[in-house]
Amino acid sequence: MKKKENNKVKEVSMPTIRRLPLYLSFLNSFKKKEKKHITASEISRELYIDSTQITKDFSAIQVRGKTRIGYEIINLIDEIETFLGYHIHRKAFIAGVGNLGTALTKFTKFYDEGIEIIKGFEIDSKKIGNEINDIKIFNIASISEHFNITPVDVGIIAVPNNQAQEVADIMVLCGIKALWNFTTMPLSASNEIIIENTCIDSSLAIIKWKLNKNKPLVYKNRII
């Protein structure tokens, strides 16, 4: 199938873009049932997203279903993957291979979705020169040197907070255009640099707050 040019990204809202991977994951599991078509209502029942919103999201990426038939599942999967750029592989460096960084290198779904981590960088001399999940680890000071040899599009930052901005600056200076920040430190960069923050601490805080909001908080044997 001929891939469409992805030239509508700027016209699609960020909430829609964030929902597309949810649809994709569901559709990939649903296609195993050997059904050829699916309706927005069926997706809505499983994902608890309003069917009207689902229809709007698909229309935003120029995908329209047929009345009383719905969407062809294989085509819908292909259209979402194409829109999200999964068919285009981007290479990445990762800075910081502690517990979190190591876990990220093991996440094989990155490759399936178009991101390939090819080199890792560390300040810890005990890790430099080793391989983690077939990824060679180099001195973090050599990022620019390795970029000149093997340019990449994405820099994944999983270093301690106090190193995050310095690492980001090095990555931007050598030519990396997108930073995926797994620290809790807000990064500063010029407007043309893409920064995506993924803060596990914030997600955990939200979970704990939602769990606690309807229950009394116990602190050192005292109810607050």
N, CA, C and O of each residue as an XYZ file, in Angstrom:
896
protein
N       0.839     -1.198      0.000
C       0.000      0.000      0.000
C       0.878      1.254      0.000
O       1.860      1.330      0.738
N       0.532      2.195     -0.797
C       1.301      3.424     -0.877
C       1.058      4.276      0.362
O      -0.089      4.506      0.747
N       2.138      4.745      0.987
C       2.024      5.554      2.184
C       1.727      6.996      1.834
O       2.307      7.562      0.907
N       0.811      7.581      2.592
C       0.484      8.986      2.370
C       1.563      9.865      2.975
O       2.208      9.490      3.955
N       1.751     11.016      2.397
C       2.645     11.988      2.985
C       1.981     12.547      4.233
O       0.797     12.885      4.221
N       2.754     12.642      5.314
C       2.226     13.128      6.580
C       2.372     14.643      6.632
O       3.334     15.162      7.198
N       1.412     15.350      6.037
C       1.519     16.803      5.952
C       0.413     17.522      6.705
O       0.178     18.706      6.465
N      -0.278     16.824      7.620
C      -1.381     17.420      8.339
C      -1.141     17.492      9.840
O      -2.066     17.767     10.604
N       0.101     17.246     10.271
C       0.375     17.160     11.701
C      -0.005     18.441     12.431
O      -0.576     18.385     13.520
N       0.305     19.600     11.842
C       0.067     20.866     12.532
C      -1.415     21.174     12.700
O      -1.774     22.016     13.524
N      -2.275     20.520     11.946
C      -3.698     20.793     12.032
C      -4.406     19.892     13.046
O      -5.599     20.066     13.292
N      -3.707     18.959     13.621
C      -4.307     18.011     14.554
C      -3.935     18.402     15.979
O      -2.778     18.708     16.266
N      -4.925     18.389     16.868
C      -4.685     18.809     18.250
C      -3.826     17.795     18.986
O      -3.804     16.613     18.643
N      -3.118     18.272     20.002
C      -2.283     17.384     20.797
C      -3.104     16.324     21.531
O      -2.663     15.176     21.592
N      -4.286     16.648     22.096
C      -5.086     15.579     22.722
C      -5.434     14.456     21.745
O      -5.430     13.283     22.119
N      -5.734     14.813     20.495
C      -6.016     13.789     19.486
C      -4.786     12.928     19.244
O      -4.887     11.702     19.191
N      -3.630     13.555     19.097
C      -2.395     12.809     18.860
C      -2.105     11.861     20.016
O      -1.637     10.742     19.803
N      -2.382     12.307     21.238
C      -2.125     11.455     22.406
C      -3.093     10.277     22.478
O      -2.766      9.240     23.054
N      -4.286     10.431     21.894
C      -5.240      9.315     21.899
C      -4.945      8.284     20.810
O      -5.315      7.119     20.952
N      -4.294      8.692     19.738
C      -4.071      7.780     18.614
C      -3.335      6.495     19.002
O      -3.722      5.421     18.539
N      -2.291      6.562     19.831
C      -1.648      5.294     20.228
C      -2.575      4.378     21.025
O      -2.429      3.157     20.969
N      -3.528      4.952     21.770
C      -4.504      4.135     22.494
C      -5.365      3.352     21.505
O      -5.596      2.153     21.665
N      -5.831      4.062     20.482
C      -6.625      3.391     19.444
C      -5.796      2.297     18.773
O      -6.279      1.190     18.535
N      -4.550      2.624     18.477
C      -3.692      1.694     17.744
C      -3.463      0.409     18.537
O      -3.542     -0.690     17.989
N      -3.181      0.557     19.820
C      -2.962     -0.614     20.663
C      -4.206     -1.491     20.715
O      -4.119     -2.715     20.620
N      -5.369     -0.851     20.866
C      -6.620     -1.606     20.904
C      -6.883     -2.306     19.578
O      -7.266     -3.476     19.556
N      -6.678     -1.597     18.477
C      -6.951     -2.170     17.156
C      -6.038     -3.356     16.861
O      -6.470     -4.341     16.262
N      -4.787     -3.263     17.279
C      -3.854     -4.370     17.044
C      -4.263     -5.621     17.812
O      -4.045     -6.739     17.344
N      -4.852     -5.439     18.982
C      -5.331     -6.599     19.737
C      -6.673     -7.092     19.181
O      -6.951     -8.291     19.185
N      -7.494     -6.158     18.706
C      -8.826     -6.505     18.211
C      -8.757     -7.265     16.885
O      -9.611     -8.106     16.605
N      -7.735     -6.967     16.067
C      -7.663     -7.603     14.741
C      -7.425     -9.107     14.852
O      -7.656     -9.846     13.895
N      -6.961     -9.563     16.024
C      -6.744    -10.996     16.231
C      -8.064    -11.758     16.259
O      -8.081    -12.981     16.124
N      -9.168    -11.035     16.435
C     -10.481    -11.681     16.458
C     -10.987    -11.978     15.048
O     -12.081    -12.514     14.871
N     -10.187    -11.626     14.059
C     -10.477    -11.916     12.651
C     -11.693    -11.155     12.125
O     -12.311    -11.569     11.144
N     -12.030    -10.060     12.767
C     -13.047     -9.164     12.219
C     -12.377     -8.192     11.257
O     -11.240     -7.780     11.487
N     -13.061     -7.824     10.193
C     -12.486     -6.927      9.201
C     -12.830     -5.464      9.448
O     -12.095     -4.567      9.032
N     -13.949     -5.228     10.125
C     -14.395     -3.849     10.349
C     -14.709     -3.616     11.820
O     -14.972     -4.553     12.574
N     -14.674     -2.348     12.207
C     -15.005     -1.969     13.577
C     -15.655     -0.589     13.551
O     -15.299      0.253     12.728
N     -16.595     -0.363     14.441
C     -17.272      0.933     14.504
C     -16.705      1.773     15.643
O     -16.044      1.262     16.547
N     -16.978      3.065     15.575
C     -16.556      3.964     16.647
C     -17.217      3.581     17.962
O     -16.615      3.731     19.025
N     -18.449      3.087     17.901
C     -19.167      2.672     19.115
C     -18.482      1.488     19.783
O     -18.407      1.429     21.010
N     -17.985      0.550     18.991
C     -17.272     -0.603     19.550
C     -15.987     -0.158     20.240
O     -15.658     -0.639     21.324
N     -15.272      0.752     19.614
C     -14.045      1.279     20.222
C     -14.386      2.035     21.502
O     -13.685      1.922     22.507
N     -15.469      2.804     21.454
C     -15.898      3.593     22.601
C     -16.179      2.730     23.820
O     -15.797      3.077     24.938
N     -16.846      1.608     23.600
C     -17.198      0.720     24.719
C     -15.962      0.150     25.405
O     -15.971     -0.089     26.612
N     -14.908     -0.065     24.640
C     -13.706     -0.668     25.199
C     -12.768      0.360     25.829
O     -12.116      0.073     26.833
N     -12.699      1.550     25.247
C     -11.733      2.545     25.695
C     -12.349      3.661     26.533
O     -11.633      4.516     27.055
N     -13.677      3.654     26.661
C     -14.390      4.678     27.448
C     -14.114      6.091     26.932
O     -13.978      7.042     27.701
N     -14.037      6.194     25.617
C     -13.919      7.486     24.944
C     -15.185      7.677     24.123
O     -15.628      6.750     23.446
N     -15.764      8.854     24.174
C     -17.014      9.111     23.458
C     -16.858      8.800     21.971
O     -15.861      9.169     21.350
N     -17.854      8.119     21.410
C     -17.762      7.693     20.007
C     -17.672      8.880     19.050
O     -17.025      8.795     18.006
N     -18.322      9.985     19.411
C     -18.236     11.188     18.575
C     -16.812     11.715     18.540
O     -16.321     12.147     17.497
N     -16.150     11.673     19.703
C     -14.760     12.121     19.761
C     -13.861     11.218     18.931
O     -12.942     11.690     18.262
N     -14.131      9.914     18.978
C     -13.344      8.964     18.186
C     -13.481      9.273     16.696
O     -12.494      9.293     15.960
N     -14.709      9.510     16.267
C     -14.954      9.843     14.859
C     -14.215     11.118     14.468
O     -13.633     11.198     13.385
N     -14.239     12.120     15.355
C     -13.540     13.380     15.089
C     -12.030     13.160     15.006
O     -11.353     13.740     14.157
N     -11.513     12.316     15.896
C     -10.071     12.041     15.879
C      -9.647     11.390     14.565
O      -8.619     11.748     13.990
N     -10.440     10.436     14.097
C     -10.093      9.759     12.840
C     -10.260     10.703     11.645
O      -9.476     10.660     10.697
N     -11.286     11.554     11.701
C     -11.481     12.530     10.620
C     -10.312     13.505     10.554
O      -9.926     13.960      9.477
N      -9.748     13.823     11.738
C      -8.625     14.765     11.784
C      -7.417     14.249     11.026
O      -6.619     15.036     10.518
N      -7.276     12.912     10.944
C      -6.158     12.346     10.162
C      -6.666     11.815      8.809
O      -6.027     10.988      8.159
N      -7.835     12.324      8.420
C      -8.415     12.059      7.099
C      -8.807     10.596      6.907
O      -8.637     10.032      5.826
N      -9.327      9.999      7.960
C      -9.839      8.625      7.873
C     -11.328      8.658      8.191
O     -11.737      9.153      9.241
N     -12.134      8.128      7.276
C     -13.582      8.147      7.463
C     -14.141      6.739      7.275
O     -13.746      6.011      6.365
N     -15.053      6.381      8.143
C     -15.672      5.068      8.052
C     -16.883      5.073      7.140
O     -17.267      6.110      6.598
N     -17.484      3.895      6.977
C     -18.684      3.760      6.165
C     -19.898      3.554      7.069
O     -19.819      2.868      8.088
N     -20.999      4.147      6.687
C     -22.223      4.038      7.477
C     -22.607      2.578      7.704
O     -22.633      1.777      6.769
N     -22.902      2.250      8.950
C     -23.320      0.926      9.420
C     -22.273     -0.165      9.228
O     -22.516     -1.326      9.557
N     -21.112      0.204      8.699
C     -20.031     -0.770      8.537
C     -18.847     -0.421      9.435
O     -18.233     -1.287     10.058
N     -18.551      0.864      9.479
C     -17.438      1.314     10.296
C     -16.149      1.444      9.523
O     -16.143      1.833      8.355
N     -15.060      1.115     10.183
C     -13.723      1.291      9.609
C     -13.091     -0.067      9.311
O     -13.226     -1.010     10.090
N     -12.407     -0.153      8.181
C     -11.642     -1.350      7.883
C     -10.431     -1.374      8.820
O      -9.606     -0.461      8.783
N     -10.320     -2.391      9.644
C      -9.333     -2.404     10.725
C      -7.907     -2.307     10.206
O      -7.127     -1.492     10.700
N      -7.555     -3.113      9.229
C      -6.179     -3.108      8.706
C      -5.824     -1.741      8.145
O      -4.725     -1.236      8.377
N      -6.752     -1.140      7.408
C      -6.499      0.176      6.836
C      -6.376      1.241      7.925
O      -5.529      2.130      7.838
N      -7.230      1.147      8.958
C      -7.197      2.115     10.044
C      -5.872      2.045     10.802
O      -5.289      3.074     11.141
N      -5.407      0.842     11.061
C      -4.102      0.661     11.712
C      -2.999      1.297     10.868
O      -2.142      2.015     11.385
N      -3.032      1.026      9.575
C      -2.014      1.555      8.676
C      -2.036      3.086      8.630
O      -0.987      3.730      8.618
N      -3.242      3.658      8.604
C      -3.371      5.118      8.540
C      -2.839      5.764      9.820
O      -2.154      6.784      9.753
N      -3.142      5.191     10.976
C      -2.666      5.756     12.238
C      -1.148      5.631     12.335
O      -0.469      6.583     12.720
N      -0.615      4.461     11.988
C       0.836      4.260     12.032
C       1.556      5.220     11.088
O       2.610      5.758     11.426
N       0.988      5.428      9.919
C       1.588      6.350      8.954
C       1.561      7.773      9.479
O       2.552      8.498      9.381
N       0.422      8.172     10.037
C       0.311      9.530     10.576
C       1.314      9.762     11.704
O       1.938     10.821     11.778
N       1.465      8.775     12.578
C       2.369      8.909     13.718
C       3.837      8.704     13.337
O       4.731      8.898     14.161
N       4.074      8.316     12.100
C       5.449      8.174     11.631
C       6.114      6.873     12.023
O       7.342      6.782     12.035
N       5.316      5.858     12.347
C       5.902      4.581     12.761
C       6.643      3.889     11.623
O       7.498      3.037     11.863
N       6.317      4.251     10.391
C       6.981      3.623      9.242
C       8.344      4.260      8.956
O       9.108      3.768      8.126
N       8.634      5.355      9.652
C       9.908      6.045      9.456
C      10.760      5.822     10.700
O      10.406      6.286     11.784
N      11.864      5.126     10.556
C      12.707      4.832     11.713
C      13.656      5.991     12.002
O      14.374      6.466     11.122
N      13.639      6.432     13.253
C      14.516      7.488     13.736
C      15.506      6.902     14.719
O      15.128      6.133     15.603
N      16.765      7.257     14.573
C      17.789      6.771     15.495
C      17.889      7.700     16.702
O      17.614      8.896     16.610
N      18.293      7.121     17.842
C      18.347      7.892     19.084
C      19.583      7.543     19.893
O      20.080      6.418     19.842
N      20.077      8.537     20.651
C      21.055      8.319     21.707
C      20.304      8.360     23.034
O      19.297      9.055     23.162
N      20.799      7.614     24.019
C      20.267      7.727     25.364
C      21.388      8.123     26.311
O      22.445      7.493     26.322
N      21.163      9.161     27.103
C      22.130      9.604     28.100
C      21.610      9.211     29.474
O      20.540      9.638     29.906
N      22.404      8.381     30.147
C      22.000      7.891     31.462
C      21.470      6.471     31.370
O      20.365      6.253     30.872
N      22.240      5.507     31.842
C      21.799      4.111     31.787
C      21.795      3.504     33.189
O      22.314      2.411     33.417
N      21.194      4.244     34.117
C      20.917      3.698     35.437
C      19.718      2.775     35.345
O      19.481      2.168     34.300
N      18.960      2.663     36.424
C      17.813      1.752     36.427
C      16.788      2.122     35.358
O      16.306      1.258     34.625
N      16.457      3.417     35.274
C      15.457      3.856     34.293
C      15.989      3.738     32.875
O      15.312      3.200     32.000
N      17.200      4.240     32.643
C      17.775      4.188     31.302
C      17.923      2.762     30.797
O      17.660      2.481     29.627
N      18.345      1.861     31.679
C      18.477      0.456     31.296
C      17.122     -0.133     30.921
O      17.005     -0.878     29.948
N      16.099      0.210     31.703
C      14.747     -0.277     31.402
C      14.281      0.223     30.036
O      13.630     -0.510     29.292
N      14.616      1.465     29.711
C      14.213      2.023     28.419
C      14.891      1.293     27.262
O      14.284      1.100     26.209
N      16.140      0.889     27.453
C      16.835      0.172     26.375
C      16.224     -1.206     26.138
O      16.393     -1.787     25.066
N      15.517     -1.725     27.133
C      14.907     -3.055     26.999
C      13.531     -2.996     26.350
O      12.959     -4.025     25.990
N      13.003     -1.783     26.201
C      11.633     -1.637     25.714
C      11.614     -1.775     24.201
O      11.800     -0.796     23.479
N      11.389     -2.992     23.723
C      11.485     -3.286     22.292
C      10.412     -2.595     21.466
O      10.558     -2.465     20.251
N       9.332     -2.148     22.109
C       8.268     -1.496     21.354
C       8.729     -0.175     20.740
O       8.148      0.292     19.761
N       9.779      0.430     21.316
C      10.332      1.639     20.706
C      10.657      1.386     19.242
O      10.305      2.181     18.371
N      11.341      0.253     18.975
C      11.747     -0.054     17.607
C      10.526     -0.261     16.724
O      10.495      0.199     15.583
N       9.522     -0.953     17.250
C       8.299     -1.198     16.483
C       7.622      0.109     16.104
O       6.958      0.198     15.071
N       7.794      1.129     16.949
C       7.135      2.410     16.714
C       8.065      3.448     16.103
O       7.746      4.636     16.072
N       9.219      2.992     15.617
C      10.052      3.874     14.800
C      11.220      4.545     15.494
O      11.836      5.443     14.920
N      11.549      4.131     16.736
C      12.690      4.709     17.440
C      13.710      3.611     17.734
O      13.373      2.600     18.350
N      14.952      3.805     17.296
C      16.005      2.823     17.541
C      17.132      3.478     18.343
O      17.818      4.376     17.854
N      17.309      3.016     19.571
C      18.410      3.507     20.404
C      19.686      2.809     19.948
O      19.796      1.586     20.041
N      20.640      3.576     19.461
C      21.841      2.957     18.885
C      23.082      3.094     19.767
O      24.012      2.296     19.649
N      23.107      4.094     20.647
C      24.258      4.277     21.539
C      23.793      4.858     22.865
O      22.823      5.613     22.933
N      24.522      4.479     23.931
C      24.233      5.014     25.250
C      25.418      5.796     25.781
O      26.558      5.565     25.379
N      25.141      6.728     26.695
C      26.207      7.589     27.231
C      26.061      7.703     28.745
O      24.956      7.806     29.277
N      27.209      7.681     29.424
C      27.220      7.662     30.876
C      28.392      8.474     31.416
O      29.395      8.688     30.735
N      28.235      8.918     32.663
C      29.351      9.562     33.360
C      30.068      8.571     34.263
O      31.213      8.788     34.660
N      29.378      7.475     34.583
C      29.908      6.443     35.467
C      30.954      5.601     34.739
O      30.631      4.883     33.793
N      32.206      5.691     35.184
C      33.311      4.976     34.508
C      33.122      3.459     34.540
O      33.659      2.754     33.686
N      32.365      2.950     35.514
C      32.133      1.515     35.610
C      31.217      1.008     34.495
O      31.234     -0.177     34.160
N      30.428      1.902     33.930
C      29.497      1.512     32.872
C      30.050      1.791     31.476
O      29.668      1.135     30.507
N      30.939      2.755     31.380
C      31.507      3.138     30.080
C      32.314      1.969     29.507
O      33.141      1.380     30.203
N      32.072      1.645     28.255
C      32.755      0.554     27.595
C      31.979     -0.754     27.624
O      32.305     -1.690     26.894
N      30.952     -0.820     28.467
C      30.118     -2.017     28.538
C      29.006     -1.948     27.509
O      28.836     -0.935     26.830
N      28.256     -3.021     27.397
C      27.056     -3.053     26.565
C      25.854     -3.376     27.430
O      25.914     -4.245     28.301
N      24.775     -2.677     27.187
C      23.514     -2.938     27.873
C      22.470     -3.227     26.812
O      22.122     -2.356     26.015
N      21.978     -4.445     26.806
C      20.994     -4.851     25.802
C      21.491     -4.579     24.381
O      20.764     -4.062     23.533
N      22.766     -4.950     24.148
C      23.432     -4.815     22.843
C      23.681     -3.364     22.439
O      23.962     -3.080     21.274
N      23.578     -2.454     23.394
C      23.856     -1.045     23.112
C      25.159     -0.663     23.807
O      25.263     -0.774     25.029
N      26.149     -0.216     23.043
C      27.454      0.144     23.601
C      27.337      1.455     24.374
O      26.655      2.385     23.943
N      28.015      1.514     25.527
C      27.962      2.691     26.385
C      29.278      3.467     26.274
O      30.363      2.900     26.406
N      29.158      4.775     26.028
C      30.320      5.641     25.850
C      30.323      6.748     26.894
O      29.339      6.964     27.600
N      31.448      7.442     26.974
C      31.556      8.586     27.880
C      30.606      9.692     27.426
O      30.543     10.017     26.240
N      29.880     10.258     28.362
C      28.872     11.254     28.019
C      29.497     12.489     27.374
O      28.826     13.228     26.652
N      30.778     12.706     27.637
C      31.470     13.860     27.045
C      31.706     13.693     25.549
O      32.081     14.646     24.866
N      31.485     12.480     25.037
C      31.782     12.212     23.623
C      30.537     12.197     22.736
O      30.583     11.697     21.612
N      29.424     12.742     23.236
C      28.177     12.726     22.455
C      28.375     13.402     21.096
O      27.986     12.855     20.065
N      28.972     14.575     21.099
C      29.156     15.312     19.835
C      30.010     14.525     18.847
O      29.714     14.486     17.653
N      31.064     13.903     19.348
C      31.948     13.102     18.494
C      31.177     11.962     17.834
O      31.351     11.696     16.645
N      30.325     11.291     18.608
C      29.566     10.170     18.057
C      28.455     10.646     17.133
O      28.099      9.953     16.181
N      27.905     11.824     17.408
C      26.889     12.381     16.511
C      27.488     12.662     15.144
O      26.833     12.452     14.123
N      28.727     13.135     15.115
C      29.382     13.408     13.839
C      29.587     12.136     13.025
O      29.588     12.171     11.794
N      29.762     11.013     13.720
C      29.929      9.726     13.044
C      28.581      9.138     12.637
O      28.405      8.657     11.517
N      27.634      9.189     13.575
C      26.299      8.619     13.353
C      25.244      9.620     13.797
O      24.825      9.579     14.954
N      24.801     10.507     12.932
C      23.777     11.494     13.326
C      22.477     10.813     13.740
O      22.081      9.800     13.163
N      21.824     11.378     14.739
C      20.535     10.862     15.204
C      19.548     12.022     15.298
O      19.937     13.190     15.307
N      18.271     11.679     15.366
C      17.223     12.693     15.468
C      16.795     12.953     16.907
O      16.364     14.055     17.248
N      16.918     11.912     17.759
C      16.326     11.974     19.098
C      17.383     11.762     20.173
O      18.250     10.896     20.053
N      17.294     12.568     21.225
C      18.129     12.388     22.401
C      17.254     12.070     23.597
O      16.404     12.873     23.980
N      17.457     10.902     24.187
C      16.682     10.492     25.370
C      17.512     10.819     26.602
O      18.667     10.407     26.708
N      16.923     11.556     27.528
C      17.661     12.016     28.702
C      17.114     11.340     29.951
O      15.971     11.562     30.349
N      17.964     10.501     30.566
C      17.565      9.773     31.773
C      18.656      9.881     32.835
O      18.918      8.936     33.580
N      19.277     11.040     32.886
C      20.359     11.296     33.837
C      19.782     11.903     35.111
O      18.602     12.256     35.131
N      20.576     12.036     36.179
C      20.102     12.763     37.360
C      19.708     14.196     37.003
O      20.236     14.775     36.053
N      18.777     14.759     37.770
C      18.252     16.094     37.464
C      19.334     17.153     37.300
O      19.235     18.017     36.429
N      20.363     17.087     38.133
C      21.381     18.138     38.092
C      22.268     18.068     36.854
O      23.076     18.967     36.623
N      22.130     17.017     36.059
C      22.896     16.896     34.812
C      22.032     17.118     33.569
O      22.549     17.202     32.454
N      20.717     17.213     33.766
C      19.786     17.187     32.632
C      19.997     18.341     31.652
O      20.091     18.114     30.446
N      20.072     19.570     32.151
C      20.190     20.715     31.246
C      21.519     20.704     30.503
O      21.575     21.022     29.316
N      22.592     20.335     31.206
C      23.897     20.274     30.551
C      23.898     19.259     29.416
O      24.426     19.525     28.336
N      23.300     18.086     29.666
C      23.221     17.059     28.625
C      22.353     17.537     27.462
O      22.684     17.320     26.297
N      21.237     18.192     27.794
C      20.362     18.730     26.748
C      21.110     19.730     25.874
O      20.985     19.711     24.649
N      21.886     20.602     26.509
C      22.665     21.602     25.765
C      23.661     20.940     24.811
O      23.823     21.374     23.670
N      24.324     19.887     25.288
C      25.288     19.167     24.444
C      24.587     18.547     23.243
O      25.074     18.623     22.115
N      23.438     17.932     23.502
C      22.697     17.273     22.420
C      22.223     18.278     21.378
O      22.328     18.036     20.176
N      21.704     19.398     21.846
C      21.211     20.425     20.918
C      22.364     21.018     20.120
O      22.244     21.243     18.916
N      23.473     21.268     20.791
C      24.634     21.877     20.131
C      25.175     20.992     19.016
O      25.643     21.493     17.993
N      25.113     19.671     19.211
C      25.668     18.792     18.178
C      24.683     18.557     17.029
O      25.070     18.036     15.983
N      23.406     18.938     17.217
C      22.474     18.860     16.095
C      21.234     18.013     16.317
O      20.427     17.860     15.399
N      21.060     17.459     17.511
C      19.859     16.668     17.807
C      18.654     17.605     17.897
O      18.718     18.643     18.555
N      17.557     17.235     17.232
C      16.406     18.125     17.098
C      15.252     17.810     18.041
O      14.338     18.623     18.185
N      15.274     16.643     18.686
C      14.181     16.268     19.581
C      14.743     15.680     20.864
O      15.596     14.793     20.825
N      14.267     16.171     22.002
C      14.709     15.697     23.312
C      13.541     15.035     24.025
O      12.466     15.617     24.166
N      13.773     13.812     24.469
C      12.759     13.087     25.252
C      13.281     13.051     26.674
O      14.221     12.320     26.986
N      12.663     13.850     27.534
C      13.174     14.103     28.874
C      12.464     13.244     29.912
O      11.266     13.403     30.145
N      13.215     12.326     30.540
C      12.660     11.472     31.579
C      13.051     11.945     32.976
O      12.834     11.226     33.951
N      13.623     13.140     33.086
C      13.926     13.692     34.399
C      12.762     14.578     34.840
O      11.824     14.821     34.081
N      12.843     15.054     36.079
C      11.813     15.988     36.570
C      12.250     17.434     36.400
O      11.578     18.348     36.878
N      13.372     17.646     35.720
C      13.907     18.987     35.513
C      13.391     19.580     34.199
O      13.634     19.001     33.140
N      12.685     20.721     34.235
C      12.268     21.369     32.987
C      13.490     21.775     32.170
O      14.452     22.318     32.712
N      13.450     21.515     30.881
C      14.580     21.826     30.019
C      14.339     23.113     29.248
O      13.205     23.450     28.909
N      15.409     23.814     28.983
C      15.347     25.046     28.199
C      16.091     24.838     26.886
O      17.225     24.358     26.867
N      15.428     25.211     25.777
C      16.061     25.094     24.462
C      15.354     26.049     23.515
O      14.280     26.557     23.837
N      15.940     26.296     22.358
C      15.333     27.198     21.375
C      14.016     26.615     20.860
O      13.770     25.415     20.983
N      13.181     27.464     20.289
C      11.828     27.071     19.901
C      11.785     25.951     18.872
O      10.810     25.200     18.826
N      12.816     25.822     18.049
C      12.770     24.796     17.003
C      13.093     23.396     17.541
O      12.945     22.405     16.826
N      13.528     23.320     18.788
C      13.838     22.017     19.398
C      12.568     21.427     20.001
O      11.857     22.091     20.756
N      12.296     20.179     19.658
C      11.140     19.461     20.208
C      11.523     18.899     21.573
O      12.522     18.191     21.705
N      10.721     19.221     22.588
C      10.961     18.674     23.929
C       9.695     17.972     24.402
O       8.626     18.580     24.460
N       9.816     16.707     24.736
C       8.700     15.946     25.294
C       9.115     15.470     26.686
O      10.091     14.737     26.845
N       8.348     15.904     27.688
C       8.646     15.539     29.069
C       7.796     14.354     29.501
O       6.574     14.374     29.355
N       8.437     13.335     30.027
C       7.740     12.168     30.561
C       8.182     12.003     32.007
O       9.245     11.450     32.287
N       7.354     12.487     32.917
C       7.725     12.518     34.332
C       6.986     11.414     35.085
O       5.787     11.524     35.340
N       7.694     10.369     35.433
C       7.095      9.256     36.179
C       6.662      9.726     37.560
O       5.630      9.286     38.067
N       7.445     10.622     38.180
C       7.090     11.124     39.509
C       5.741     11.830     39.501
O       4.949     11.681     40.431
N       5.481     12.608     38.432
C       4.204     13.326     38.347
C       3.044     12.349     38.197
O       1.996     12.524     38.819
N       3.226     11.327     37.378
C       2.176     10.330     37.193
C       1.889      9.601     38.501
O       0.734      9.352     38.844
N       2.952      9.261     39.226
C       2.788      8.585     40.507
C       2.066      9.487     41.509
O       1.211      9.026     42.265
N       2.417     10.778     41.509
C       1.769     11.723     42.423
C       0.270     11.812     42.140
O      -0.536     11.875     43.068
N      -0.103     11.816     40.860
C      -1.518     11.890     40.492
C      -2.257     10.646     40.962
O      -3.366     10.739     41.488
N      -1.639      9.476     40.771
C      -2.255      8.230     41.224
C      -2.480      8.264     42.732
O      -3.563      7.929     43.212
N      -1.450      8.670     43.476
C      -1.548      8.694     44.935
C      -2.595      9.713     45.397
O      -3.340      9.461     46.344
N      -2.643     10.860     44.724
C      -3.623     11.880     45.092
C      -5.042     11.380     44.860
O      -5.922     11.586     45.695
N      -5.264     10.723     43.726
C      -6.598     10.202     43.433
C      -7.002      9.107     44.412
O      -8.172      8.999     44.779
N      -6.029      8.292     44.837
C      -6.319      7.247     45.809
C      -6.655      7.841     47.175
O      -7.489      7.311     47.910
N      -5.997      8.940     47.498
C      -6.129      9.505     48.841
C      -7.226     10.547     48.996
O      -7.623     10.855     50.120
N      -7.728     11.101     47.887
C      -8.595     12.270     48.000
C      -9.908     11.986     48.725
O     -10.491     12.889     49.324
N     -10.378     10.734     48.674
C     -11.620     10.382     49.360
C     -11.384      9.582     50.633
O     -12.313      9.021     51.214
N     -10.116      9.541     51.057
C      -9.792      8.811     52.273
C      -8.975      9.709     53.188
O      -8.199     10.530     52.702
N      -9.130      9.575     54.501
C      -8.308     10.377     55.420
C      -6.843      9.995     55.283
O      -6.514      8.818     55.136
N      -5.967     10.985     55.330
C      -4.541     10.758     55.191
C      -3.942     10.463     56.564
O      -4.076     11.266     57.488
N      -3.287      9.321     56.698
C      -2.677      8.929     57.963
C      -1.189      9.248     57.908
O      -0.483      8.766     57.022
N      -0.717     10.042     58.830
C       0.695     10.425     58.851
C       1.227     10.249     60.260
O       0.794     10.939     61.183
N       2.152      9.339     60.425
C       2.748      9.054     61.730
C       1.672      8.804     62.787
O       1.672      9.390     63.869
N       0.753      7.901     62.418
C      -0.317      7.472     63.324
C      -1.326      8.575     63.650
O      -2.116      8.436     64.583
N      -1.300      9.666     62.889
C      -2.272     10.733     63.086
C      -3.095     10.900     61.821
O      -2.543     10.884     60.720
N      -4.398     11.060     61.956
C      -5.259     11.318     60.811
C      -5.284     12.812     60.548
O      -5.610     13.604     61.432
N      -4.934     13.193     59.317
C      -4.883     14.619     58.957
C      -6.170     15.016     58.254
O      -6.332     16.173     57.868
